[in-house]
Coordinates of N, CA and C in Angstrom, one line a residue:
G1 N -13.9 3.7 -15.6 CA -14.8 2.8 -15.1 C -15.4 3.1 -13.8
E2 N -16.1 2.3 -13.3 CA -16.7 2.4 -12.0 C -15.9 1.7 -10.9
D3 N -16.0 2.1 -9.8 CA -15.3 1.7 -8.6 C -16.3 1.2 -7.6
C4 N -16.0 0.3 -6.9 CA -16.9 -0.2 -5.7 C -15.8 0.2 -4.2
V5 N -16.6 1.1 -3.5 CA -16.0 1.6 -2.4 C -16.8 0.8 -1.2
V6 N -15.5 0.1 -0.4 CA -15.9 -0.8 0.8 C -15.4 0.0 1.8
Q7 N -16.3 -0.1 3.0 CA -15.9 0.9 4.4 C -16.2 -0.5 5.4
G8 N -15.3 -0.6 6.3 CA -15.6 -1.4 7.2 C -14.6 -1.7 8.2
P9 N -14.4 -2.5 9.3 CA -15.9 -3.0 9.6 C -16.5 -2.1 10.3
I10 N -18.0 -2.5 10.1 CA -19.1 -1.9 10.9 C -19.6 -2.3 12.0
A11 N -19.2 -1.7 13.3 CA -19.5 -2.4 14.4 C -20.9 -1.9 15.0
D12 N -21.3 -2.4 16.0 CA -22.5 -2.2 16.5 C -22.3 -1.9 18.1
P13 N -22.2 -0.6 18.7 CA -22.5 0.5 17.8 C -21.4 1.0 16.8
R14 N -21.8 1.7 15.9 CA -20.9 2.2 14.9 C -19.7 3.4 15.3
N15 N -18.6 2.9 14.9 CA -17.5 4.0 15.2 C -16.6 4.0 14.1
V16 N -17.1 5.2 13.4 CA -16.6 5.3 12.1 C -15.1 5.8 12.0
D17 N -14.6 6.2 13.1 CA -13.1 6.5 13.4 C -12.2 5.3 13.0
E18 N -12.8 3.9 13.5 CA -12.0 2.8 13.3 C -12.3 2.3 12.1
E19 N -13.3 2.8 11.0 CA -13.4 2.1 9.9 C -12.3 2.4 8.9
E20 N -12.2 1.5 7.9 CA -11.2 1.7 6.8 C -12.1 1.9 5.6
Q21 N -11.6 2.5 4.4 CA -12.2 2.6 3.3 C -11.4 2.3 2.1
R22 N -11.6 1.3 1.2 CA -11.0 1.0 0.2 C -11.7 1.0 -1.1
S23 N -11.0 1.3 -2.2 CA -11.7 1.3 -3.4 C -11.2 0.3 -4.4
Y24 N -12.3 -0.5 -5.0 CA -11.9 -1.3 -6.1 C -12.5 -1.0 -7.4
E25 N -11.7 -1.3 -8.4 CA -12.4 -1.4 -9.7 C -13.5 -2.5 -9.7
S26 N -14.8 -1.9 -10.4 CA -15.9 -2.9 -10.1 C -15.7 -4.1 -10.9
T27 N -15.0 -4.2 -11.9 CA -14.7 -5.3 -12.8 C -14.0 -6.3 -12.1
R28 N -13.4 -6.2 -10.8 CA -12.3 -6.9 -10.1 C -13.4 -7.6 -9.1
I29 N -14.7 -7.3 -8.8 CA -15.6 -7.9 -7.7 C -15.9 -9.1 -8.0
I30 N -15.8 -10.2 -7.6 CA -16.3 -11.4 -8.1 C -17.5 -11.8 -7.2
P31 N -18.6 -12.0 -7.9 CA -19.6 -12.4 -7.1 C -19.7 -14.0 -7.2
F32 N -19.9 -14.4 -5.7 CA -19.8 -15.8 -5.6 C -21.3 -16.2 -5.2
P33 N -21.7 -17.7 -5.2 CA -22.9 -18.1 -4.9 C -23.5 -17.3 -3.8
G34 N -24.8 -16.9 -4.0 CA -25.5 -16.3 -2.9 C -25.6 -14.8 -3.0
T35 N -24.4 -14.0 -3.7 CA -24.3 -12.9 -4.0 C -25.4 -12.2 -4.6
P36 N -26.3 -11.1 -4.4 CA -27.3 -10.4 -5.0 C -26.6 -9.5 -6.0
V37 N -27.2 -9.6 -7.2 CA -26.7 -8.6 -8.2 C -27.4 -8.3 -9.0
I38 N -27.1 -7.5 -10.0 CA -28.0 -6.8 -11.0 C -27.2 -6.7 -12.5
C39 N -28.2 -7.1 -13.5 CA -27.5 -7.2 -14.8 C -27.2 -5.7 -15.5
H40 N -26.0 -5.7 -16.0 CA -25.4 -4.6 -16.7 C -25.0 -4.7 -17.8
G41 N -25.0 -3.8 -18.8 CA -24.4 -3.9 -20.2 C -24.6 -4.8 -21.0
L42 N -25.9 -5.7 -20.8 CA -25.9 -6.8 -21.7 C -26.5 -6.4 -23.0
Q43 N -26.1 -7.0 -24.2 CA -26.3 -6.4 -25.3 C -27.2 -7.4 -26.1
K44 N -27.0 -8.8 -25.9 CA -27.8 -9.7 -26.5 C -29.0 -10.1 -25.7
A45 N -29.0 -9.8 -24.5 CA -30.5 -10.1 -23.8 C -30.5 -8.7 -23.0
V46 N -30.9 -7.5 -23.7 CA -30.9 -6.4 -23.2 C -32.3 -6.3 -22.0
H47 N -33.2 -7.1 -22.5 CA -34.3 -7.1 -21.2 C -33.9 -7.5 -20.0
L48 N -32.8 -7.8 -19.8 CA -32.3 -8.5 -18.5 C -31.6 -7.4 -17.6
N49 N -31.0 -6.4 -18.5 CA -30.5 -5.1 -17.8 C -31.3 -4.6 -17.0
G50 N -30.6 -4.3 -15.7 CA -31.5 -3.7 -14.6 C -32.3 -4.9 -13.8
K51 N -32.3 -5.9 -14.1 CA -32.9 -7.2 -13.5 C -32.0 -7.6 -12.1
I52 N -32.8 -7.8 -11.0 CA -32.0 -8.1 -9.7 C -32.2 -9.6 -9.8
G53 N -31.0 -10.3 -9.1 CA -31.3 -11.8 -9.0 C -29.9 -12.0 -8.1
D54 N -29.7 -13.4 -7.8 CA -28.4 -13.8 -7.1 C -27.9 -14.8 -7.8
V55 N -26.4 -15.0 -7.7 CA -25.7 -15.9 -8.2 C -25.7 -17.3 -7.5
R56 N -26.0 -18.4 -8.1 CA -26.2 -19.6 -7.7 C -25.3 -20.6 -7.8
D57 N -24.6 -20.2 -9.2 CA -23.4 -21.3 -9.4 C -22.4 -20.3 -10.4
L58 N -21.2 -20.9 -10.8 CA -20.2 -20.3 -11.3 C -19.6 -21.5 -12.5
D59 N -19.5 -20.7 -13.6 CA -18.8 -21.6 -14.6 C -17.1 -21.1 -14.4
L60 N -16.4 -22.0 -14.1 CA -15.0 -21.8 -14.2 C -14.3 -22.2 -15.3
K61 N -13.1 -21.6 -15.8 CA -12.3 -22.0 -16.7 C -10.8 -22.0 -16.3
A62 N -10.2 -23.0 -16.5 CA -8.8 -23.0 -16.2 C -7.8 -22.1 -17.0
M63 N -6.9 -21.5 -16.6 CA -6.2 -20.6 -17.4 C -4.7 -21.4 -17.9
E64 N -4.2 -20.9 -18.7 CA -2.9 -21.5 -18.9 C -1.9 -21.8 -18.1
D65 N -1.8 -20.9 -16.9 CA -1.0 -20.9 -15.8 C -1.5 -21.6 -14.6
G66 N -2.6 -22.1 -14.8 CA -2.9 -23.0 -13.6 C -4.0 -22.3 -12.8
I67 N -4.2 -20.9 -13.0 CA -5.4 -20.0 -12.3 C -6.5 -20.3 -12.7
I68 N -7.6 -20.3 -11.9 CA -9.0 -20.6 -12.4 C -9.7 -19.3 -12.4
D69 N -10.3 -19.0 -13.5 CA -11.1 -17.9 -13.7 C -12.4 -18.1 -13.8
I70 N -13.3 -17.3 -13.5 CA -14.7 -17.1 -13.6 C -15.0 -16.8 -14.9
D71 N -15.7 -17.7 -15.7 CA -16.3 -17.3 -17.0 C -17.8 -16.7 -16.9
R72 N -18.6 -17.3 -16.3 CA -20.0 -16.9 -16.2 C -20.6 -17.3 -15.0
C73 N -21.7 -16.4 -14.6 CA -22.3 -16.7 -13.4 C -23.5 -17.3 -13.7
V74 N -24.1 -18.3 -12.9 CA -25.5 -18.7 -13.1 C -26.3 -17.7 -12.2
V75 N -27.2 -17.0 -13.1 CA -28.1 -16.1 -12.1 C -29.4 -16.5 -12.1
H76 N -30.2 -16.4 -11.0 CA -31.6 -16.8 -10.9 C -32.4 -15.2 -10.3
F77 N -33.3 -15.1 -10.9 CA -33.8 -13.6 -10.9 C -35.0 -13.7 -9.7
E78 N -35.1 -12.3 -9.0 CA -36.1 -12.1 -8.3 C -37.8 -12.4 -8.9
D79 N -37.7 -11.9 -10.3 CA -38.9 -12.2 -11.3 C -38.8 -13.6 -11.5
K80 N -39.9 -14.5 -11.0 CA -39.8 -15.8 -11.3 C -40.1 -16.2 -12.6
S81 N -40.5 -15.0 -13.6 CA -41.1 -15.5 -14.9 C -39.6 -15.6 -15.8
L82 N -38.7 -15.1 -15.2 CA -37.5 -15.1 -15.9 C -36.7 -16.3 -15.5
A83 N -36.2 -17.1 -16.4 CA -35.5 -18.1 -16.4 C -34.1 -17.9 -16.1
P84 N -33.5 -18.8 -15.2 CA -32.1 -18.6 -14.9 C -31.1 -18.5 -16.1
V85 N -30.0 -17.9 -16.0 CA -29.1 -17.7 -17.3 C -27.8 -17.6 -16.9
K86 N -27.0 -17.9 -17.7 CA -25.4 -17.6 -17.2 C -25.1 -16.3 -18.1
V87 N -24.5 -15.2 -17.2 CA -24.1 -14.3 -17.6 C -22.6 -14.1 -17.0
K88 N -22.0 -13.2 -17.9 CA -20.5 -13.0 -17.6 C -20.4 -12.1 -16.6
A89 N -19.2 -12.5 -15.7 CA -19.1 -11.8 -14.4 C -19.0 -10.2 -14.7
T90 N -18.5 -9.8 -15.7 CA -18.3 -8.4 -15.9 C -19.6 -7.6 -16.3
N91 N -20.6 -8.5 -16.7 CA -22.0 -7.8 -17.1 C -22.8 -7.9 -15.6
L92 N -22.2 -8.2 -14.4 CA -23.1 -7.9 -13.2 C -22.3 -7.1 -12.2
R93 N -23.2 -6.5 -11.5 CA -22.8 -5.4 -10.3 C -23.2 -6.0 -9.2
V94 N -22.9 -6.0 -8.1 CA -23.0 -6.6 -6.7 C -24.3 -5.4 -6.2
V95 N -25.3 -5.9 -5.8 CA -26.4 -5.2 -5.1 C -26.1 -5.0 -3.5
F96 N -26.2 -3.6 -3.1 CA -26.0 -3.3 -1.8 C -27.4 -2.9 -1.2
D97 N -27.9 -3.2 0.1 CA -29.0 -2.6 0.7 C -28.4 -1.3 1.2
L98 N -28.6 -0.1 0.9 CA -28.1 1.0 1.5 C -28.9 1.8 2.3
P99 N -28.6 2.3 3.6 CA -29.4 2.7 4.1 C -30.2 4.1 3.7
N100 N -31.2 4.4 3.8 CA -31.9 5.5 3.2 C -31.4 6.9 3.9
P101 N -30.7 7.9 3.2 CA -30.1 8.9 4.0 C -31.5 9.8 4.7
N102 N -32.4 9.9 4.0 CA -33.5 10.6 4.6 C -34.3 9.9 5.9
A103 N -34.2 8.7 6.1 CA -34.8 8.1 6.9 C -34.2 8.6 8.5
D104 N -35.1 8.4 9.5 CA -34.8 8.6 10.8 C -34.0 7.4 11.3
D105 N -33.0 7.6 12.0 CA -32.3 6.5 12.8 C -33.1 5.8 13.6
P106 N -33.1 4.4 13.7 CA -34.0 3.5 14.6 C -33.7 4.0 16.1

């Protein structure tokens, strides 16, 4: 599978020697309301694959042992012509605004 690599905390000014790096299986990342996401691996709504939006609400389900699990996330898309939809959390990837490695530092 795919991994999500997290590094930080990132201070200003940045001190890379004090940052830690951790890797998590991408399916273990839980997008909470406000998280920017991209749809991935949808089979019934393939036209939404690659579309960017943000999570606005969560459909939760209670598990037998009392643990609450996220069943689906309500996603509102950047493309306002697309209606909000409920998407399984496993079909979402968190969108990060990564710096352009070719850009000059400010």
